[in-house]
């Protein structure tokens, strides 16, 4: 949720009006809004604990800054001058560095900042520290700056702030002149501004979790009491990490340096031609190190586990992609790793089993139930219950008790964020249709989430219809399932009339799960995302077409999205744009392809 | 459930026996309950089989799978219990995972439990914060929802949970799942003392209790014991007599 800062406060009345904001700013630099340290201390005393007190300085020396930090006391410092990295490093509280941004060169400067947050402002006219003119948001579209570090200021008011939030998705918005009349702050305007931003965050919950871990009616924390503490600790740890620039920087640096992001959005010329409909683009998660999107999440969670002081990891895996991603990260970060995998999946994904072992993970075969993903999750949960003190459960999809579905979505959202930026670069507009396959739902939610508020973009999730949704051998949870609780969340399940969870069936091990993440169930419930199902046979046919037309052998899971895309494309025109998330490459499925597609070669 | 408090007030210790409904066929359930009642147990916990029992270890899970293969359902168990005409002198407690309850309908579940003579319900995957899903209906039907506390329950939570506790508190003795254990730690003893000092209702220790040594270790710090896997296993092996010394170890010194 975007935070609000009200800046340049001088009167008790206005400070009180700003109590509902997340931060207030006191200006110590020359300005008509300047206050003394003593004045600021008196005003700050009127505020609730939870509101950040930010001191604004322009080229002040360290002694002056430290004095204000101590006396007010300030919880953050905002710098508007030409302060050096050395000065910033000497400040004991979090630092916001402000930049006037007129052009791409200015954006470059801001990308270099070592401060915890960067504040983007319209160029100053009278005084440094803010001008009151609105800023050209599009300049930021390509900036290599995490939204979690970004504060947007400059000419904001209740009328335009929503636009600013939508185009930049910042950590915080900062207002000063926008809540003034004739150069003086106004109580009503302050309140209206806060309400507009917070109201906007309510709007955003359309596709997002609320504090208690529910997406609409779905989600929650349905776990045995033994796990409640771990789940709550994780919730807290993630809430902190999510807004910690250092954590985000480290996560993104692994994505770049180790996974090889960003991944291309490839224009599929021959597929476009063959389908005779929309311009088709492929988001290339298959190019990630280890071969699928799963590693985006594995890195994020492993870093979080280390932050929480846990050096043992347990995970489940279906296709083995998540197991391989987890084993890989555990090798890289020197973590102990146990992977539970259904016996049936071990059989069909032998190559991945060997990869995990080679990477030093312990692979535990699960022979219970259907011996597939659902049963592997059960065993991983049991293992977690028994080893909760020193072990993190690194769940592999947007499933499980809160905060897992939110956290996994956030770590996978890099897919959608990159895609959004890339398609704007290539086509200058948003796509018409985006498709992704849905097992538990992590690649799909990561792709969809950054587009959920763009109502013009049609989002289609593709489930596995196995031998057909009219048979009882499928994994089409959203199409055929009913509401229920499994693995910690209220979601949709394949279950019988007595509430016993049924076995799912799909040729693709990664889609072979009888539940689906709670956010997807919510997005279906409110009609924002459509979910369709594709059979084993259709998916196999698409493996052939993508291989032969584009030279890309997709994972079986991803082939489901390709098959549905072909159907969607049939009703689309050449002016339209369609994007498919190719969640992984087909290496792991080669034995299945060799068996099922024999005679082709 | 009042008699549980009376037993405590009189200085006695409770023995709660867990059985998996329908392990070996639903027609065995009645005999098992009558038998256990005859051995002098304080209450009987009747487990409903579930496809994904994540709080349970292999013994109970396998028993559940056997029951599912026999076609046992929540509905059938409650109907079976409703049909009983022998004299029941001890409380019956239903233990079920949440999903079968939601599927059955929480309100209908509460009513059927009442009709079947059930006194209390335990739902291991329904944490304190989500109990509103079921609790109001149980209250309406005058059925107690048993609260669980564990070694990992934080102090604040413990306070809130004990505040809401009725009947007895289920204090989990292990950081883990159900199952037969060799040893219990000293930490467990301390934990039981803490819970007991704060609880308004009797405190029973459960999960992993399978030997007289476990009972000797905790006897002074709890008001009773819940024994599951050991009984389920004994019934399955047709060696239920072997369990009697364990029951006696708890109840033999009880006032009559
Ligand atoms: C390549 C690939 N795509 C998709 C999936 C499905 O998972 P999810 O729905 O979480 O993206 C898997 C799971 O193993 C996978 O390996």
Short mmCIF file of N, CA, C and O in Angstrom, two decimals, chain A residues 214 220-229 232 368 374 378-379 381-382 385-386 388 482 484-487 490 493 495-501, chain B residues 49-56 61 68 73 98-100 102-103 124-127 129-130 133 148-154 157 161 175-177:
data_model
loop_
_atom_site.label_atom_id
_atom_site.label_comp_id
_atom_site.label_asym_id
_atom_site.label_seq_id
_atom_site.Cartn_x
_atom_site.Cartn_y
_atom_site.Cartn_z
N UNK A 214 -6.29 -12.47 3.60
CA UNK A 214 -7.38 -12.95 2.75
C UNK A 214 -7.42 -12.15 1.46
O UNK A 214 -7.20 -10.95 1.44
N UNK A 220 -6.10 -17.03 4.21
CA UNK A 220 -6.10 -17.31 5.64
C UNK A 220 -4.91 -18.13 6.09
O UNK A 220 -3.96 -18.36 5.32
N UNK A 221 -4.96 -18.55 7.33
CA UNK A 221 -3.84 -19.31 7.93
C UNK A 221 -4.37 -20.55 8.62
O UNK A 221 -4.43 -20.61 9.84
N UNK A 222 -4.78 -21.54 7.86
CA UNK A 222 -5.38 -22.74 8.43
C UNK A 222 -4.31 -23.80 8.68
O UNK A 222 -4.17 -24.75 7.93
N UNK A 223 -3.53 -23.57 9.72
CA UNK A 223 -2.46 -24.51 10.04
C UNK A 223 -2.56 -24.93 11.50
O UNK A 223 -3.15 -24.22 12.30
N UNK A 224 -1.99 -26.09 11.85
CA UNK A 224 -1.98 -26.52 13.24
C UNK A 224 -1.29 -25.47 14.12
O UNK A 224 -0.39 -24.77 13.66
N UNK A 225 -1.72 -25.41 15.35
CA UNK A 225 -1.20 -24.42 16.29
C UNK A 225 0.34 -24.41 16.36
O UNK A 225 0.95 -23.36 16.48
N UNK A 226 0.95 -25.58 16.23
CA UNK A 226 2.41 -25.66 16.29
C UNK A 226 3.06 -24.76 15.24
O UNK A 226 4.15 -24.25 15.44
N UNK A 227 2.38 -24.54 14.12
CA UNK A 227 2.97 -23.74 13.05
C UNK A 227 2.61 -22.27 13.13
O UNK A 227 3.17 -21.45 12.41
N UNK A 228 1.65 -21.93 14.00
CA UNK A 228 1.17 -20.55 13.98
C UNK A 228 2.29 -19.55 14.25
O UNK A 228 2.37 -18.52 13.62
N UNK A 229 3.17 -19.91 15.20
CA UNK A 229 4.23 -18.97 15.51
C UNK A 229 5.14 -18.76 14.30
O UNK A 229 5.48 -17.63 13.96
N UNK A 232 3.41 -16.61 11.75
CA UNK A 232 3.36 -15.20 12.15
C UNK A 232 4.74 -14.55 12.07
O UNK A 232 4.87 -13.39 11.67
N UNK A 368 2.82 -41.87 -0.23
CA UNK A 368 1.43 -41.85 0.23
C UNK A 368 0.49 -41.26 -0.80
O UNK A 368 0.91 -40.50 -1.67
N UNK A 374 0.53 -32.94 -4.15
CA UNK A 374 -0.28 -32.74 -2.94
C UNK A 374 0.32 -33.48 -1.75
O UNK A 374 0.41 -32.95 -0.64
N UNK A 378 2.04 -32.25 1.87
CA UNK A 378 1.70 -32.79 3.20
C UNK A 378 2.97 -33.15 3.96
O UNK A 378 3.12 -32.80 5.14
N UNK A 379 3.86 -33.87 3.30
CA UNK A 379 5.08 -34.32 4.00
C UNK A 379 5.97 -33.14 4.36
O UNK A 379 6.57 -33.11 5.42
N UNK A 381 4.98 -30.15 4.99
CA UNK A 381 4.34 -29.48 6.13
C UNK A 381 4.63 -30.23 7.43
O UNK A 381 4.94 -29.64 8.45
N UNK A 382 4.54 -31.55 7.38
CA UNK A 382 4.82 -32.35 8.58
C UNK A 382 6.26 -32.16 9.02
O UNK A 382 6.57 -32.04 10.21
N UNK A 385 6.49 -28.81 10.67
CA UNK A 385 5.92 -28.83 12.02
C UNK A 385 6.94 -29.40 13.00
O UNK A 385 7.09 -28.92 14.12
N UNK A 386 7.68 -30.39 12.58
CA UNK A 386 8.61 -31.07 13.49
C UNK A 386 9.95 -30.36 13.62
O UNK A 386 10.70 -30.63 14.54
N UNK A 388 10.41 -26.79 13.12
CA UNK A 388 10.06 -25.40 12.84
C UNK A 388 11.08 -24.41 13.42
O UNK A 388 11.23 -23.31 12.91
N UNK A 482 -14.43 -27.06 -6.02
CA UNK A 482 -15.33 -26.40 -5.08
C UNK A 482 -14.51 -25.84 -3.92
O UNK A 482 -13.38 -26.23 -3.71
N UNK A 484 -12.85 -24.99 -0.40
CA UNK A 484 -12.45 -25.80 0.75
C UNK A 484 -11.08 -25.39 1.26
O UNK A 484 -10.44 -24.50 0.71
N UNK A 485 -10.65 -26.06 2.33
CA UNK A 485 -9.37 -25.74 2.97
C UNK A 485 -8.37 -26.87 2.74
O UNK A 485 -8.66 -28.03 3.04
N UNK A 486 -7.24 -26.53 2.18
CA UNK A 486 -6.15 -27.50 2.05
C UNK A 486 -4.83 -26.74 2.18
O UNK A 486 -4.70 -25.61 1.69
N UNK A 487 -3.87 -27.37 2.84
CA UNK A 487 -2.52 -26.81 2.95
C UNK A 487 -2.52 -25.37 3.43
O UNK A 487 -1.81 -24.53 2.90
N UNK A 490 -7.94 -21.32 2.50
CA UNK A 490 -9.27 -21.51 1.96
C UNK A 490 -9.20 -21.15 0.48
O UNK A 490 -8.85 -20.03 0.12
N UNK A 493 -10.76 -26.55 -4.49
CA UNK A 493 -10.16 -27.88 -4.46
C UNK A 493 -10.92 -28.83 -5.35
O UNK A 493 -12.12 -28.66 -5.57
N UNK A 495 -12.46 -32.09 -4.78
CA UNK A 495 -12.80 -32.88 -3.59
C UNK A 495 -14.13 -33.58 -3.83
O UNK A 495 -14.92 -33.20 -4.69
N UNK A 496 -14.36 -34.63 -3.03
CA UNK A 496 -15.63 -35.33 -3.17
C UNK A 496 -16.68 -34.68 -2.25
O UNK A 496 -16.39 -33.69 -1.58
N UNK A 497 -17.88 -35.24 -2.23
CA UNK A 497 -18.95 -34.58 -1.49
C UNK A 497 -18.75 -34.67 0.02
O UNK A 497 -19.43 -34.01 0.78
N UNK A 498 -17.77 -35.47 0.46
CA UNK A 498 -17.48 -35.57 1.89
C UNK A 498 -16.29 -34.74 2.32
O UNK A 498 -15.84 -34.84 3.45
N UNK A 499 -15.77 -33.94 1.39
CA UNK A 499 -14.65 -33.09 1.75
C UNK A 499 -13.32 -33.80 1.74
O UNK A 499 -12.35 -33.32 2.33
N UNK A 500 -13.24 -34.96 1.08
CA UNK A 500 -11.96 -35.64 0.91
C UNK A 500 -11.34 -35.13 -0.39
O UNK A 500 -12.01 -35.09 -1.42
N UNK A 501 -10.08 -34.73 -0.29
CA UNK A 501 -9.43 -34.15 -1.44
C UNK A 501 -9.10 -35.26 -2.45
O UNK A 501 -8.66 -36.34 -2.07
N UNK B 49 -11.70 -39.79 9.49
CA UNK B 49 -10.59 -39.87 8.53
C UNK B 49 -10.61 -38.71 7.54
O UNK B 49 -11.67 -38.22 7.17
N UNK B 50 -9.40 -38.30 7.14
CA UNK B 50 -9.27 -37.21 6.16
C UNK B 50 -8.12 -37.54 5.21
O UNK B 50 -7.12 -38.14 5.61
N UNK B 51 -8.31 -37.13 3.97
CA UNK B 51 -7.32 -37.47 2.94
C UNK B 51 -5.95 -36.83 3.19
O UNK B 51 -4.94 -37.36 2.72
N UNK B 52 -5.90 -35.69 3.87
CA UNK B 52 -4.64 -34.97 4.02
C UNK B 52 -4.40 -34.55 5.47
O UNK B 52 -4.39 -33.37 5.78
N UNK B 53 -4.19 -35.54 6.34
CA UNK B 53 -4.11 -35.23 7.78
C UNK B 53 -2.72 -34.74 8.19
O UNK B 53 -1.94 -35.47 8.78
N UNK B 54 -2.43 -33.46 7.93
CA UNK B 54 -1.05 -32.98 8.10
C UNK B 54 -0.59 -32.91 9.55
O UNK B 54 0.60 -32.80 9.81
N UNK B 55 -1.52 -32.95 10.50
CA UNK B 55 -1.08 -32.89 11.91
C UNK B 55 -0.78 -34.29 12.44
O UNK B 55 -0.36 -34.44 13.58
N UNK B 56 -1.04 -35.32 11.64
CA UNK B 56 -0.89 -36.68 12.14
C UNK B 56 0.32 -37.40 11.57
O UNK B 56 0.71 -37.19 10.43
N UNK B 61 -2.43 -41.68 10.19
CA UNK B 61 -2.70 -41.48 8.76
C UNK B 61 -3.08 -42.80 8.07
O UNK B 61 -4.05 -42.86 7.31
N UNK B 68 -10.94 -44.67 5.09
CA UNK B 68 -11.44 -44.08 3.84
C UNK B 68 -11.70 -45.17 2.81
O UNK B 68 -12.70 -45.12 2.08
N UNK B 73 -17.28 -41.87 6.18
CA UNK B 73 -17.39 -40.42 6.02
C UNK B 73 -17.85 -39.82 7.34
O UNK B 73 -18.33 -40.52 8.22
N UNK B 98 -10.68 -29.54 9.25
CA UNK B 98 -11.69 -28.53 8.94
C UNK B 98 -12.44 -28.81 7.64
O UNK B 98 -13.65 -28.59 7.56
N UNK B 99 -11.74 -29.30 6.61
CA UNK B 99 -12.40 -29.36 5.31
C UNK B 99 -13.67 -30.22 5.28
O UNK B 99 -14.68 -29.79 4.72
N UNK B 100 -13.65 -31.41 5.88
CA UNK B 100 -14.91 -32.18 5.89
C UNK B 100 -16.05 -31.43 6.59
O UNK B 100 -17.21 -31.55 6.19
N UNK B 102 -16.43 -28.07 6.68
CA UNK B 102 -16.91 -27.01 5.79
C UNK B 102 -17.79 -27.59 4.69
O UNK B 102 -18.80 -27.02 4.31
N UNK B 103 -17.36 -28.73 4.19
CA UNK B 103 -18.09 -29.37 3.11
C UNK B 103 -19.48 -29.83 3.60
O UNK B 103 -20.46 -29.75 2.87
N UNK B 124 -7.88 -29.68 14.47
CA UNK B 124 -6.47 -29.27 14.61
C UNK B 124 -6.00 -28.21 13.63
O UNK B 124 -5.07 -27.49 13.92
N UNK B 125 -6.64 -28.11 12.47
CA UNK B 125 -6.19 -27.08 11.52
C UNK B 125 -7.10 -25.86 11.50
O UNK B 125 -7.09 -25.09 10.53
N UNK B 126 -7.84 -25.68 12.57
CA UNK B 126 -8.64 -24.46 12.71
C UNK B 126 -8.00 -23.63 13.82
O UNK B 126 -8.28 -23.85 14.99
N UNK B 127 -7.11 -22.69 13.46
CA UNK B 127 -6.42 -21.95 14.50
C UNK B 127 -7.38 -20.96 15.17
O UNK B 127 -8.47 -20.68 14.67
N UNK B 129 -7.57 -17.84 15.41
CA UNK B 129 -8.08 -16.65 14.71
C UNK B 129 -9.20 -16.92 13.71
O UNK B 129 -9.88 -16.01 13.31
N UNK B 130 -9.37 -18.17 13.33
CA UNK B 130 -10.41 -18.45 12.33
C UNK B 130 -11.60 -19.21 12.94
O UNK B 130 -12.45 -19.72 12.22
N UNK B 133 -15.55 -19.35 12.11
CA UNK B 133 -16.16 -20.15 11.04
C UNK B 133 -17.06 -21.25 11.60
O UNK B 133 -18.01 -21.67 10.95
N UNK B 148 -6.30 -25.92 21.43
CA UNK B 148 -4.97 -26.55 21.49
C UNK B 148 -3.91 -25.49 21.77
O UNK B 148 -3.95 -24.39 21.22
N UNK B 149 -2.95 -25.85 22.63
CA UNK B 149 -1.77 -25.00 22.80
C UNK B 149 -0.54 -25.89 22.60
O UNK B 149 -0.59 -27.09 22.83
N UNK B 150 0.53 -25.26 22.13
CA UNK B 150 1.74 -26.05 21.83
C UNK B 150 2.97 -25.37 22.40
O UNK B 150 2.90 -24.22 22.85
N UNK B 151 4.07 -26.09 22.33
CA UNK B 151 5.34 -25.54 22.81
C UNK B 151 5.72 -24.26 22.08
O UNK B 151 6.49 -23.46 22.57
N UNK B 152 5.20 -24.07 20.89
CA UNK B 152 5.55 -22.88 20.12
C UNK B 152 4.53 -21.76 20.27
O UNK B 152 4.67 -20.71 19.64
N UNK B 153 3.49 -21.99 21.07
CA UNK B 153 2.49 -20.92 21.25
C UNK B 153 3.13 -19.78 22.03
O UNK B 153 3.67 -19.99 23.11
N UNK B 154 3.05 -18.57 21.50
CA UNK B 154 3.65 -17.42 22.18
C UNK B 154 2.82 -17.04 23.40
O UNK B 154 1.65 -17.41 23.51
N UNK B 157 -0.57 -15.25 22.75
CA UNK B 157 -1.56 -16.19 22.20
C UNK B 157 -2.06 -17.12 23.27
O UNK B 157 -3.26 -17.40 23.36
N UNK B 161 -5.87 -17.75 24.05
CA UNK B 161 -6.46 -19.07 23.82
C UNK B 161 -7.02 -19.62 25.13
O UNK B 161 -8.15 -20.12 25.17
N UNK B 175 6.89 -30.71 19.48
CA UNK B 175 6.88 -29.84 18.33
C UNK B 175 6.92 -30.77 17.13
O UNK B 175 7.97 -31.11 16.62
N UNK B 176 5.76 -31.24 16.77
CA UNK B 176 5.72 -32.23 15.69
C UNK B 176 4.32 -32.76 15.52
O UNK B 176 3.35 -32.17 15.98
N UNK B 177 4.24 -33.91 14.88
CA UNK B 177 2.96 -34.50 14.57
C UNK B 177 2.64 -35.62 15.56
O UNK B 177 3.48 -35.97 16.38
#
